[in-house]
Short mmCIF file of C-alpha atoms in Angstrom, two decimals:
data_model
loop_
_atom_site.label_atom_id
_atom_site.label_comp_id
_atom_site.label_asym_id
_atom_site.label_seq_id
_atom_site.Cartn_x
_atom_site.Cartn_y
_atom_site.Cartn_z
CA MET A 165 -25.58 -1.34 24.29
CA SER A 166 -22.10 -2.81 24.51
CA GLU A 167 -19.61 -1.98 27.24
CA THR A 168 -17.51 1.09 26.48
CA PRO A 169 -13.86 0.10 25.99
CA ARG A 170 -10.85 2.14 27.00
CA PRO A 171 -9.18 3.93 24.06
CA GLN A 172 -6.01 2.36 22.68
CA ALA A 173 -2.94 4.58 22.65
CA ALA A 174 -2.33 4.32 18.88
CA ALA A 175 -5.98 4.62 17.87
CA ARG A 176 -7.51 8.01 17.21
CA VAL A 177 -10.64 7.48 15.12
CA SER A 178 -14.09 6.01 15.80
CA VAL A 179 -15.88 4.98 12.62
CA VAL A 180 -19.67 5.09 13.10
CA VAL A 181 -21.58 2.75 10.78
CA ILE A 182 -25.37 2.84 10.70
CA ALA A 183 -27.39 -0.11 9.41
CA TYR A 184 -31.01 -1.09 8.93
CA ASN A 185 -32.03 -4.29 7.12
CA ASP A 186 -28.83 -4.29 5.08
CA ALA A 187 -27.31 -7.69 5.72
CA ALA A 188 -26.12 -7.90 2.11
CA HIS A 189 -23.75 -4.92 2.41
CA VAL A 190 -22.99 -4.04 6.03
CA GLY A 191 -20.18 -6.61 6.29
CA ASP A 192 -18.30 -5.00 3.40
CA ALA A 193 -18.73 -1.56 4.99
CA VAL A 194 -17.31 -2.77 8.31
CA ARG A 195 -14.39 -4.49 6.59
CA SER A 196 -13.56 -1.30 4.67
CA ALA A 197 -13.37 0.51 8.01
CA LEU A 198 -11.23 -2.15 9.68
CA ALA A 199 -8.88 -2.13 6.67
CA GLN A 200 -7.96 1.48 7.44
CA GLY A 201 -5.41 0.20 9.96
CA GLU A 202 -4.50 0.90 13.54
CA ALA A 203 -5.63 4.54 13.49
CA VAL A 204 -9.19 3.18 13.64
CA GLY A 205 -9.65 2.18 17.26
CA GLU A 206 -13.25 1.09 16.91
CA VAL A 207 -16.02 0.55 14.39
CA VAL A 208 -19.27 1.41 16.17
CA VAL A 209 -22.06 -0.31 14.23
CA VAL A 210 -25.50 0.98 15.17
CA ASP A 211 -28.19 -1.51 14.13
CA ASP A 212 -31.47 0.42 13.97
CA ALA A 213 -33.69 -2.56 14.95
CA SER A 214 -33.15 -4.55 11.76
CA GLY A 215 -35.62 -7.30 10.95
CA ASP A 216 -33.34 -9.21 8.57
CA THR A 217 -30.07 -11.03 9.28
CA THR A 218 -28.05 -7.87 9.93
CA PRO A 219 -27.58 -8.88 13.62
CA GLU A 220 -26.13 -12.22 12.49
CA VAL A 221 -23.70 -10.46 10.16
CA LEU A 222 -22.54 -8.24 13.03
CA ALA A 223 -22.22 -11.27 15.30
CA SER A 224 -19.78 -12.76 12.78
CA PHE A 225 -17.31 -10.02 13.82
CA ALA A 226 -17.28 -11.25 17.42
CA GLY A 227 -13.60 -12.14 17.09
CA GLU A 228 -12.68 -8.59 16.05
CA PRO A 229 -12.36 -6.48 19.25
CA ARG A 230 -12.58 -3.20 17.34
CA VAL A 231 -16.15 -3.90 16.16
CA ARG A 232 -18.70 -2.64 18.69
CA PRO A 233 -22.34 -3.38 17.85
CA VAL A 234 -24.88 -0.99 19.32
CA ILE A 235 -28.34 -2.53 19.02
CA ARG A 236 -31.44 -0.35 19.02
CA ARG A 237 -34.64 -2.10 20.09
CA GLU A 238 -36.97 0.25 18.21
CA ASN A 239 -36.44 1.61 14.73
CA SER A 240 -35.87 5.36 14.74
CA GLY A 241 -37.47 6.01 11.34
CA GLY A 242 -34.44 7.84 10.00
CA CYS A 243 -30.65 8.04 9.89
CA GLY A 244 -30.11 10.83 12.42
CA THR A 245 -30.83 8.99 15.67
CA PRO A 246 -28.52 6.02 15.02
CA ARG A 247 -25.72 8.37 14.00
CA ASN A 248 -26.25 10.31 17.23
CA ASP A 249 -26.09 7.05 19.16
CA GLY A 250 -22.81 6.33 17.44
CA ILE A 251 -21.34 9.73 18.34
CA ASP A 252 -22.39 9.29 21.96
CA ALA A 253 -20.84 5.80 22.10
CA ALA A 254 -17.55 6.83 20.46
CA VAL A 255 -14.44 7.02 22.66
CA HIS A 256 -11.75 8.32 20.30
CA PRO A 257 -10.85 11.94 19.51
CA TYR A 258 -12.15 11.85 15.93
CA VAL A 259 -15.36 10.53 14.37
CA LEU A 260 -16.02 9.41 10.79
CA PHE A 261 -19.44 8.33 9.46
CA LEU A 262 -20.13 5.40 7.12
CA ASP A 263 -23.43 4.10 5.78
CA SER A 264 -23.90 0.34 5.64
CA ASP A 265 -24.15 0.17 1.83
CA ASP A 266 -21.08 2.31 1.14
CA LEU A 267 -17.31 1.94 1.55
CA LEU A 268 -14.30 3.82 2.86
CA LEU A 269 -11.49 4.01 0.32
CA PRO A 270 -8.06 2.58 1.25
CA GLY A 271 -5.95 5.13 3.10
CA ALA A 272 -8.90 7.44 3.81
CA VAL A 273 -8.43 7.60 7.58
CA ASP A 274 -4.65 8.03 7.50
CA GLY A 275 -4.99 10.76 4.87
CA LEU A 276 -7.65 12.70 6.76
CA LEU A 277 -5.94 12.23 10.13
CA ALA A 278 -2.61 13.51 8.80
CA VAL A 279 -4.29 16.70 7.59
CA ALA A 280 -6.25 17.12 10.83
CA THR A 281 -3.03 16.86 12.86
CA ALA A 282 -0.90 19.06 10.63
CA ARG A 283 -3.53 21.78 10.29
CA ASP A 284 -5.07 21.52 13.78
CA ALA A 285 -8.45 21.19 12.07
CA ASP A 286 -11.85 20.63 13.68
CA VAL A 287 -13.14 19.15 10.42
CA VAL A 288 -11.29 17.70 7.43
CA ALA A 289 -13.25 17.25 4.20
CA GLY A 290 -12.18 14.93 1.39
CA ILE A 291 -13.41 13.52 -1.89
CA CYS A 292 -16.59 11.46 -2.09
CA VAL A 293 -17.01 9.34 -5.22
CA ARG A 294 -20.52 8.54 -6.44
CA ARG A 295 -20.47 5.07 -8.00
CA GLU A 296 -23.50 4.15 -10.12
CA LEU A 297 -24.38 0.47 -9.84
CA PRO A 298 -24.44 -1.85 -11.65
CA GLU A 299 -22.70 0.15 -14.41
CA GLY A 300 -19.80 1.29 -12.22
CA ARG A 301 -19.71 4.86 -13.57
CA GLU A 302 -17.96 7.16 -11.09
CA THR A 303 -18.18 10.92 -10.57
CA VAL A 304 -16.81 13.22 -7.88
CA TRP A 305 -19.42 14.63 -5.54
CA ALA A 306 -19.53 18.46 -5.62
CA PRO A 307 -16.75 18.75 -8.24
CA SER A 308 -16.73 22.54 -8.04
CA LEU A 309 -15.46 22.16 -4.46
CA TYR A 310 -13.23 19.08 -4.66
CA ASP A 311 -12.21 18.23 -8.24
CA VAL A 312 -9.21 20.33 -9.22
CA SER A 313 -9.50 19.04 -12.79
CA GLN A 314 -12.89 20.80 -12.90
CA GLY A 315 -11.50 24.08 -11.54
CA ALA A 316 -11.89 23.51 -7.79
CA THR A 317 -9.56 25.75 -5.78
CA LEU A 318 -10.34 24.80 -2.17
CA PRO A 319 -8.33 21.55 -1.85
CA GLY A 320 -5.16 22.27 0.11
CA THR A 321 -6.68 25.23 1.96
CA VAL A 322 -7.76 25.76 5.57
CA LEU A 323 -10.84 27.85 6.31
CA ASP A 324 -11.61 29.45 9.66
CA GLY A 325 -15.32 29.18 9.10
CA VAL A 326 -16.96 29.06 5.68
CA GLU A 327 -18.46 32.55 5.49
CA GLY A 328 -15.57 33.62 3.29
CA HIS A 329 -16.47 30.75 0.96
CA PRO A 330 -20.27 30.54 1.09
CA GLU A 331 -20.20 28.21 -1.91
CA PHE A 332 -19.23 25.50 0.58
CA VAL A 333 -22.89 25.20 1.64
CA LEU A 334 -23.24 23.09 -1.52
CA ASP A 335 -21.57 20.22 0.34
CA THR A 336 -24.35 18.82 2.50
CA LEU A 337 -22.72 15.41 3.05
CA SER A 338 -21.64 14.26 6.49
CA VAL A 339 -19.83 11.12 5.36
CA ASN A 340 -16.83 12.61 3.52
CA LYS A 341 -15.42 14.32 6.61
CA LEU A 342 -13.42 13.61 9.75
CA TYR A 343 -14.72 15.46 12.82
CA ARG A 344 -13.02 16.32 16.07
CA ARG A 345 -15.41 14.80 18.59
CA ASP A 346 -14.93 17.49 21.24
CA PHE A 347 -15.85 20.11 18.60
CA LEU A 348 -19.19 18.35 18.05
CA ASP A 349 -19.76 18.03 21.79
CA ARG A 350 -18.71 21.60 22.62
CA HIS A 351 -21.22 23.03 20.15
CA ALA A 352 -23.90 20.38 20.86
CA ILE A 353 -23.90 19.39 17.18
CA ARG A 354 -26.02 16.37 16.42
CA PHE A 355 -28.30 15.13 13.64
CA PRO A 356 -32.06 15.72 13.78
CA ASP A 357 -33.67 12.79 15.57
CA GLY A 358 -36.44 10.48 14.41
CA ALA A 359 -38.07 10.30 10.99
CA PHE A 360 -36.35 13.43 9.65
CA HIS A 361 -35.05 12.90 6.13
CA TYR A 362 -32.13 14.77 4.56
CA GLU A 363 -30.69 14.95 8.07
CA ASP A 364 -27.22 15.52 6.57
CA PHE A 365 -28.37 18.96 5.41
CA VAL A 366 -29.11 20.14 8.94
CA PHE A 367 -26.09 18.49 10.53
CA SER A 368 -23.78 20.09 7.95
CA ALA A 369 -25.39 23.49 8.54
CA ARG A 370 -24.86 23.14 12.30
CA VAL A 371 -21.20 22.31 11.70
CA GLN A 372 -20.73 25.26 9.33
CA ALA A 373 -22.60 27.66 11.64
CA ALA A 374 -20.18 26.82 14.47
CA THR A 375 -17.23 28.32 12.53
CA PRO A 376 -15.01 25.25 12.40
CA ARG A 377 -11.39 25.29 11.41
CA LEU A 378 -12.02 23.36 8.21
CA ALA A 379 -9.30 21.75 6.09
CA VAL A 380 -10.26 20.84 2.52
CA THR A 381 -8.25 18.10 0.85
CA ASP A 382 -8.12 16.07 -2.33
CA VAL A 383 -7.84 12.85 -0.29
CA PRO A 384 -10.21 10.22 -1.77
CA VAL A 385 -12.32 9.20 1.22
CA TYR A 386 -15.67 7.65 0.48
CA VAL A 387 -17.56 5.59 -2.11
CA TRP A 388 -21.25 6.48 -2.22
CA HIS A 389 -23.04 3.61 -3.94
CA VAL A 390 -26.01 4.72 -6.03
CA ARG A 391 -28.20 1.63 -6.46
CA ARG A 392 -31.01 2.70 -8.79
CA GLN A 393 -32.23 -0.87 -9.20
CA ALA A 394 -32.35 -1.73 -5.50
CA ALA A 395 -35.56 -3.16 -4.06
CA THR A 396 -35.59 -0.32 -1.52
CA LEU A 397 -34.28 2.96 -2.89
CA SER A 398 -32.22 5.33 -0.80
CA ILE A 399 -33.92 8.53 0.30
CA SER A 400 -32.14 10.63 -2.32
CA LEU A 401 -33.50 8.36 -5.08
CA ARG A 402 -37.15 8.45 -3.97
CA ARG A 403 -37.90 11.61 -5.90
CA ALA A 404 -41.05 10.12 -7.43
CA SER A 405 -42.73 10.44 -4.03
CA PRO A 406 -44.36 13.80 -3.23
CA ALA A 407 -43.24 13.35 0.39
CA ASN A 408 -39.61 13.30 -0.74
CA TRP A 409 -39.82 16.87 -2.03
CA GLU A 410 -41.69 17.97 1.08
CA HIS A 411 -38.93 16.47 3.24
CA ARG A 412 -36.28 18.24 1.18
CA ILE A 413 -38.05 21.58 1.51
CA ALA A 414 -38.40 21.07 5.27
CA ALA A 415 -34.70 20.23 5.58
CA HIS A 416 -33.74 23.29 3.55
CA ALA A 417 -35.96 25.54 5.67
CA ALA A 418 -34.28 24.10 8.78
CA VAL A 419 -30.84 24.83 7.29
CA VAL A 420 -31.73 28.47 6.69
CA GLU A 421 -33.05 28.74 10.25
CA VAL A 422 -29.84 27.23 11.67
CA PHE A 423 -27.75 29.88 9.92
CA ARG A 424 -30.06 32.72 10.90
CA ALA A 425 -30.19 31.63 14.55
CA ALA A 426 -26.38 31.59 14.62
CA GLY A 427 -26.19 35.08 13.10
CA ARG A 428 -24.78 33.73 9.82
CA SER A 429 -27.02 35.70 7.49
CA ALA A 430 -24.61 35.40 4.55
CA LEU A 431 -24.74 31.60 4.83
CA ALA A 432 -28.53 31.67 5.07
CA ARG A 433 -28.65 33.55 1.77
CA ALA A 434 -26.08 31.20 0.25
CA ALA A 435 -28.26 28.23 1.24
CA GLN A 436 -31.25 29.78 -0.55
CA THR A 437 -29.13 30.45 -3.63
CA LYS A 438 -27.93 26.85 -3.55
CA PHE A 439 -31.54 25.66 -3.41
CA LEU A 440 -32.34 27.66 -6.56
CA ASP A 441 -29.26 26.53 -8.46
CA TYR A 442 -29.20 22.88 -7.37
CA ASP A 443 -32.26 21.42 -5.60
CA LEU A 444 -34.99 23.15 -7.58
CA PRO A 445 -33.73 22.25 -11.10
CA MET A 446 -33.05 18.62 -10.11
CA TYR A 447 -36.72 18.03 -9.29
CA LEU A 448 -38.26 20.41 -11.82
CA ARG A 449 -36.67 18.69 -14.80
CA GLU A 450 -38.32 15.41 -13.77
CA LEU A 451 -41.87 16.80 -13.68
CA PRO A 452 -42.87 15.32 -17.08
CA GLN A 453 -42.41 11.85 -15.56
CA ARG A 454 -44.84 12.56 -12.72
CA THR A 455 -48.62 12.39 -12.47
CA ALA A 456 -50.82 15.45 -12.83
CA ASP A 457 -51.59 15.33 -9.10
CA TYR A 458 -47.89 15.19 -8.25
CA ARG A 459 -47.14 18.17 -10.52
CA ALA A 460 -49.95 20.25 -9.05
CA GLY A 461 -48.91 19.53 -5.45
CA TRP A 462 -45.24 20.05 -6.23
CA TRP A 463 -45.94 23.43 -7.84
CA THR A 464 -48.02 24.62 -4.89
CA ALA A 465 -45.47 23.54 -2.26
CA THR A 466 -42.56 24.99 -4.21
CA ARG A 467 -44.24 28.37 -4.75
CA ALA A 468 -44.97 28.62 -1.01
CA HIS A 469 -41.33 27.89 -0.19
CA LEU A 470 -39.82 30.23 -2.78
CA THR A 471 -42.04 33.16 -1.86
CA GLY A 472 -40.04 33.70 1.32
CA PHE A 473 -36.60 33.82 -0.33
CA GLU A 474 -34.48 36.92 0.18
CA ALA A 475 -34.11 39.13 -2.87
CA ALA A 476 -30.31 39.06 -2.45
CA ALA A 477 -30.31 35.25 -2.50
CA VAL A 478 -32.31 35.20 -5.73
CA ALA A 479 -30.06 37.85 -7.31
CA ALA A 480 -26.99 35.73 -6.53
CA ALA A 481 -28.38 32.69 -8.38
CA ARG A 482 -27.56 31.88 -11.99
CA ALA A 483 -29.78 33.58 -14.57
CA PRO A 484 -31.80 30.43 -15.47
CA SER A 485 -32.48 29.82 -11.77
CA ARG A 486 -33.63 33.42 -11.32
CA TRP A 487 -36.02 33.02 -14.24
CA LEU A 488 -37.40 29.76 -12.84
CA HIS A 489 -37.92 31.43 -9.46
CA ALA A 490 -39.79 34.31 -11.10
CA GLY A 491 -41.92 31.96 -13.17
CA LEU A 492 -42.88 29.75 -10.24
CA VAL A 493 -43.81 32.71 -8.06
CA ALA A 494 -45.78 34.37 -10.87
CA LEU A 495 -47.79 31.37 -12.06
CA PRO A 496 -50.37 30.09 -9.53
CA ALA A 497 -50.73 26.71 -11.25
CA VAL A 498 -48.38 24.39 -13.08
CA PRO A 499 -48.37 25.21 -16.80
CA GLY A 500 -49.05 22.56 -19.39
CA GLY A 501 -47.70 21.55 -22.78
CA PRO A 502 -45.02 23.75 -24.33
CA GLU A 503 -45.02 26.12 -21.36
CA LEU A 504 -44.04 23.34 -18.95
CA THR A 505 -41.43 22.14 -21.46
CA ARG A 506 -39.78 25.56 -21.33
CA PHE A 507 -39.48 25.34 -17.54
CA VAL A 508 -38.22 21.76 -17.65
CA GLU A 509 -35.53 22.40 -20.26
CA LEU A 510 -34.41 25.58 -18.54
CA ALA A 511 -33.79 23.37 -15.49
CA ALA A 512 -31.47 20.99 -17.42
CA PRO A 513 -27.83 20.68 -16.26
CA ARG A 514 -26.98 22.74 -19.35
CA PRO A 515 -29.98 25.10 -19.31
CA ARG A 516 -31.62 26.00 -22.60
CA LEU A 517 -34.46 28.21 -23.73
CA VAL A 518 -36.42 26.47 -26.45
CA PRO A 519 -38.56 27.98 -29.19
CA PRO A 520 -40.94 29.64 -29.61
CA TYR A 521 -39.41 32.76 -28.09
CA PRO A 522 -42.29 34.87 -26.72
CA ARG A 523 -42.10 38.58 -26.03
CA ALA A 524 -44.12 40.98 -23.94
CA GLU A 525 -46.13 43.75 -25.57
CA ASP A 526 -43.13 46.07 -25.29
CA GLY A 527 -40.95 43.53 -27.13
CA ALA A 528 -39.00 42.38 -24.09
CA PRO A 529 -38.09 38.64 -24.00
CA VAL A 530 -40.21 36.70 -21.53
CA LEU A 531 -40.09 33.17 -20.17
CA SER A 532 -43.83 32.70 -20.13
CA ALA A 533 -46.33 34.52 -22.31
CA ALA A 534 -49.19 36.75 -21.09
CA PRO A 535 -50.83 37.02 -18.67
CA ALA A 536 -47.71 36.27 -16.58
CA ASP A 537 -45.09 37.91 -18.84
CA VAL A 538 -42.18 36.61 -16.72
CA PRO A 539 -39.24 38.75 -17.87
CA LEU A 540 -35.88 37.22 -18.77
CA GLU A 541 -33.94 39.80 -16.81
CA GLY A 542 -30.22 39.78 -17.51
CA LEU A 543 -30.42 37.85 -20.79
CA ALA A 544 -28.77 40.68 -22.71
CA GLU A 545 -25.82 40.73 -20.29
CA LEU A 546 -25.00 37.02 -20.40
CA ALA A 547 -21.59 36.06 -21.80
CA PRO A 548 -21.57 33.78 -24.88
CA GLY A 549 -20.67 30.76 -22.78
CA GLU A 550 -23.63 31.39 -20.46
CA LEU A 551 -26.32 31.63 -23.11
CA PRO A 552 -29.01 28.92 -22.77
CA VAL A 553 -28.90 28.03 -26.46
CA ALA A 554 -31.18 25.25 -27.79
CA VAL A 555 -29.70 22.75 -30.27
CA ASP A 556 -31.98 20.08 -31.77
CA GLY A 557 -30.61 16.86 -33.22
CA ALA A 558 -31.58 13.95 -35.46
CA VAL A 559 -29.59 10.69 -35.49
CA THR A 560 -29.26 8.08 -38.25
CA VAL A 561 -27.21 4.93 -37.57
CA GLY A 562 -25.63 2.58 -40.11
CA ALA A 563 -21.98 1.92 -40.86
CA SER A 564 -21.63 5.59 -39.94
CA THR A 565 -23.60 7.50 -37.34
CA ARG A 566 -24.91 10.75 -38.80
CA LEU A 567 -26.08 13.66 -36.67
CA THR A 568 -27.97 16.59 -38.13
CA LEU A 569 -28.14 19.62 -35.84
CA THR A 570 -30.34 22.70 -35.79
CA VAL A 571 -29.15 25.66 -33.71
CA HIS A 572 -31.96 28.04 -32.72
CA ASP A 573 -31.46 31.77 -32.44
CA LEU A 574 -32.13 33.13 -28.96
CA TYR A 575 -33.91 36.46 -29.15
CA GLY A 576 -31.18 37.59 -31.57
CA ARG A 577 -28.29 36.88 -29.18
CA VAL A 578 -26.84 33.98 -31.22
CA ALA A 579 -27.16 35.86 -34.51
CA ALA A 580 -25.28 38.80 -33.05
CA LEU A 581 -22.35 36.50 -32.25
CA ARG A 582 -22.26 35.10 -35.82
CA PRO A 583 -21.85 31.36 -35.19
CA GLY A 584 -19.58 29.69 -37.74
CA ALA A 585 -18.87 26.13 -36.65
CA VAL A 586 -19.88 23.43 -34.22
CA ARG A 587 -18.11 20.51 -32.60
CA VAL A 588 -20.34 17.58 -31.70
CA VAL A 589 -19.12 15.64 -28.66
CA LEU A 590 -20.49 12.19 -27.86
CA THR A 591 -19.73 11.11 -24.28
CA GLU A 592 -20.09 7.48 -23.20
CA ARG A 593 -21.99 7.49 -19.93
CA VAL A 594 -20.08 4.67 -18.20
CA SER A 595 -16.48 5.10 -19.33
CA ALA A 596 -16.68 8.88 -20.06
CA ASP A 597 -14.96 8.18 -23.41
CA GLU A 598 -15.44 10.98 -25.93
CA VAL A 599 -15.82 10.93 -29.70
CA SER A 600 -16.05 14.25 -31.52
CA ALA A 601 -16.53 15.69 -35.00
CA ASP A 602 -16.53 19.24 -36.42
CA ALA A 603 -18.71 20.85 -39.05
CA PRO A 604 -19.53 24.35 -40.36
CA LEU A 605 -22.84 25.96 -39.42
CA VAL A 606 -25.03 26.98 -42.35
CA PRO A 607 -27.79 29.61 -42.00
CA SER A 608 -31.23 28.03 -42.37
CA GLY A 609 -34.53 29.75 -41.64
CA GLU A 610 -34.34 31.35 -38.19
CA GLY A 611 -31.28 29.34 -37.18
CA TRP A 612 -28.36 27.29 -38.44
CA THR A 613 -27.78 23.66 -39.39
CA ALA A 614 -24.81 21.29 -39.49
CA THR A 615 -24.25 17.62 -40.23
CA VAL A 616 -21.47 15.41 -38.85
CA SER A 617 -20.66 11.71 -39.22
CA VAL A 618 -18.55 9.36 -37.13
CA PRO A 619 -17.80 5.67 -37.75
CA THR A 620 -20.31 3.63 -35.76
CA SER A 621 -17.52 1.20 -34.88
CA GLN A 622 -16.08 3.91 -32.63
CA LEU A 623 -19.30 3.91 -30.60
CA VAL A 624 -19.66 0.17 -29.96
CA ARG A 625 -18.23 -1.30 -26.75
CA ALA A 626 -17.44 -5.00 -26.79
CA GLY A 627 -19.54 -7.12 -24.46
CA ARG A 628 -21.80 -4.41 -23.13
CA LEU A 629 -24.32 -1.73 -23.87
CA ALA A 630 -22.82 1.64 -24.81
CA ALA A 631 -24.89 4.74 -24.01
CA TRP A 632 -23.85 8.09 -25.47
CA SER A 633 -24.93 11.59 -24.48
CA LEU A 634 -24.69 14.25 -27.19
CA GLY A 635 -23.30 17.73 -26.73
CA ALA A 636 -22.59 20.65 -29.06
CA GLU A 637 -19.82 23.24 -28.73
CA LEU A 638 -20.62 26.38 -30.74
CA ARG A 639 -17.87 28.61 -32.06
CA TYR A 640 -18.54 32.28 -32.71
CA ALA A 641 -16.85 34.83 -34.95
CA ASP A 642 -15.08 36.62 -32.09
CA GLY A 643 -13.43 33.40 -30.89
CA SER A 644 -15.83 32.84 -28.01
CA THR A 645 -17.64 29.54 -27.52
CA GLY A 646 -20.81 28.16 -26.00
CA SER A 647 -22.08 24.68 -25.24
CA ALA A 648 -25.44 22.93 -25.26
CA GLU A 649 -26.90 19.50 -24.74
CA VAL A 650 -28.32 18.20 -28.01
CA ARG A 651 -32.05 17.83 -27.50
CA ALA A 652 -34.83 15.84 -29.09
CA PRO A 653 -36.91 18.11 -31.36
CA ARG A 654 -40.63 18.63 -30.96
CA GLY A 655 -42.56 15.58 -32.09
CA PHE A 656 -39.68 13.17 -31.39
CA VAL A 657 -40.96 9.71 -30.42
CA GLY A 658 -37.74 7.71 -30.19
CA ARG A 659 -36.54 4.81 -32.30
CA ARG A 660 -35.25 1.30 -31.75
CA GLY A 661 -34.27 -1.42 -34.14
CA MET A 662 -31.43 -3.34 -35.76
CA VAL A 663 -28.99 -2.10 -38.40
CA LEU A 664 -26.06 -3.62 -40.23
CA GLY A 665 -22.70 -2.17 -39.41
CA ARG A 666 -19.38 -2.83 -41.10
CA LEU A 667 -18.72 -6.36 -42.29
CA GLY A 668 -22.38 -7.23 -41.85
CA ARG A 669 -22.27 -6.88 -38.08
CA VAL A 670 -25.72 -6.63 -36.47
CA LEU A 671 -26.18 -3.67 -34.16
CA LEU A 672 -29.09 -3.06 -31.82
CA VAL A 673 -29.82 0.66 -31.75
CA GLN A 674 -32.04 2.90 -29.66
CA VAL A 675 -32.32 6.67 -29.85
CA VAL A 676 -34.27 8.05 -26.89
CA ALA A 677 -34.92 11.31 -25.08
CA SER A 678 -34.26 11.78 -21.38
CA ALA A 679 -36.85 13.38 -19.10
CA ARG A 680 -35.33 16.74 -19.95
CA ARG A 681 -35.41 15.83 -23.68
CA GLY A 682 -31.68 15.33 -24.09
CA LEU A 683 -30.85 12.86 -26.88
CA ILE A 684 -29.25 9.55 -25.87
CA LEU A 685 -27.86 6.99 -28.33
CA ARG A 686 -27.58 3.36 -27.18
CA LEU A 687 -25.78 0.60 -29.05
CA ALA A 688 -25.17 -3.10 -28.48
CA GLY A 689 -23.48 -5.25 -31.07
CA GLY A 690 -22.76 -8.74 -32.25
CA GLY A 691 -23.70 -11.95 -30.47
CA LEU A 692 -24.34 -10.14 -27.20
CA GLY A 693 -27.17 -8.12 -28.68
CA ALA A 694 -28.63 -11.11 -30.55
CA ARG A 695 -28.68 -13.25 -27.41
CA GLN A 696 -30.43 -10.50 -25.50
CA VAL A 697 -33.15 -10.27 -28.14
CA VAL A 698 -33.65 -14.04 -28.22
CA SER A 699 -33.79 -14.29 -24.43
CA GLY A 700 -36.39 -11.53 -24.17
CA ARG A 701 -34.08 -9.15 -22.30
CA PHE A 702 -33.88 -6.51 -25.04
CA LYS A 703 -36.63 -4.35 -23.59
CA ARG A 704 -35.22 -4.45 -20.07
CA LEU A 705 -31.70 -3.69 -21.27
CA PHE A 706 -32.82 -0.57 -23.08
CA ALA A 707 -35.30 0.60 -20.46
CA MET A 708 -35.00 4.26 -19.48
CA ARG A 709 -32.85 4.58 -16.38
#
């Protein structure tokens, strides 16, 4: 390890960067930390025994006195140990974490430090931006906590502990926060050592259990790069591995134990509720992509974990999450066919209950038919905007793009609200551009139908692939509204081909269904699309991501 320097008078922050076999990106991460200015007194780079040219990249900073390499001789197997090494090596009053393939945003340190000083905070939390690569699409991490445009109310507040705001357990990141180092030392807060994955979960729980004075800001702090096409995927993207889910369950169990051991029973329950509303649906909706062995093992492990949840934690979850919990606990084996589809689609970001709509012998709505008869408790009390309505769609593309929708009744709840109109909203997945169209809903069979058209020219993006997600906003007679993701109907097999747009323009078109059966429309036009076909890249371009 390098010699520990004496702190500089103007410097107040130690940035801890961890790296393992990431020569391609670690230099950019270090530079983003150095660019924060004189408040950063050191950038402690912990190399976890890399076997590539990462040491050479770090050596290239030899002329920068603020860069302090800490070289581990044996790989730790995880991210916790090198971060702990970085905390122990740090000499400044505050610590900020940075992964080697991510970046600090300009002004992040000054912004966080100003809040920490003004509010005498032990921890200051700011905005983390998830950037999907190579597309560049950006979203705010945990928008319900940080994005005021999405209704977040915590930015600008100071919390003396988070028990008054148990929803904060949703933020399990360590990298979007500035920590007072003596607070971490005083409470012996460190990451789990060794090959423990999702170590952020446990570290964050230890911080929250210690009742920090926590300032929440809208300062943009961190860019989390999501590299879905990387040769080695990050831990959070390895969901196709059964071990990944087992690690996540183990981390969640450790979080609950941290809160219970600290006497924070309300936070322990909040962590279980968060697992039901967030972790469980994220993995469940991907089950159709997995092998039969994966599904069977996943179901068994999940049932064992959920069986121990507190009744109050389950009751606090959203209705679809409560129903999924009841179904998993009730069914000893993973269901197949339409039954599994019902679970998967109920786990979608916009949950939906799809037909058929089974009932128990007494007529009560149930999630799964006999012998389980999992009741849909609370369905009758849901507000219109909370109803998990299913809307099927069919897409035809030419000079105009035509969408035909079918809205399914939901055990009579939709009919009682008397739906009259629908707005179809197409959202471009990279730019977040929106195109919308309205249409009346017409009764048809046991539901309602509507047809809308938009000029296809509005959906083409010059020089690149455009991918559109489809949503439906239902409008009821009493003025209330509800929303749904437009889904692929039963029997849908997808479609790809070429069509002629306006002025004879050739468009490459694909209509596909996501793992959760949401419809996605993809378009590429003109010479770009033709060159991709000729070069043999068409299939790769339109591959499911």
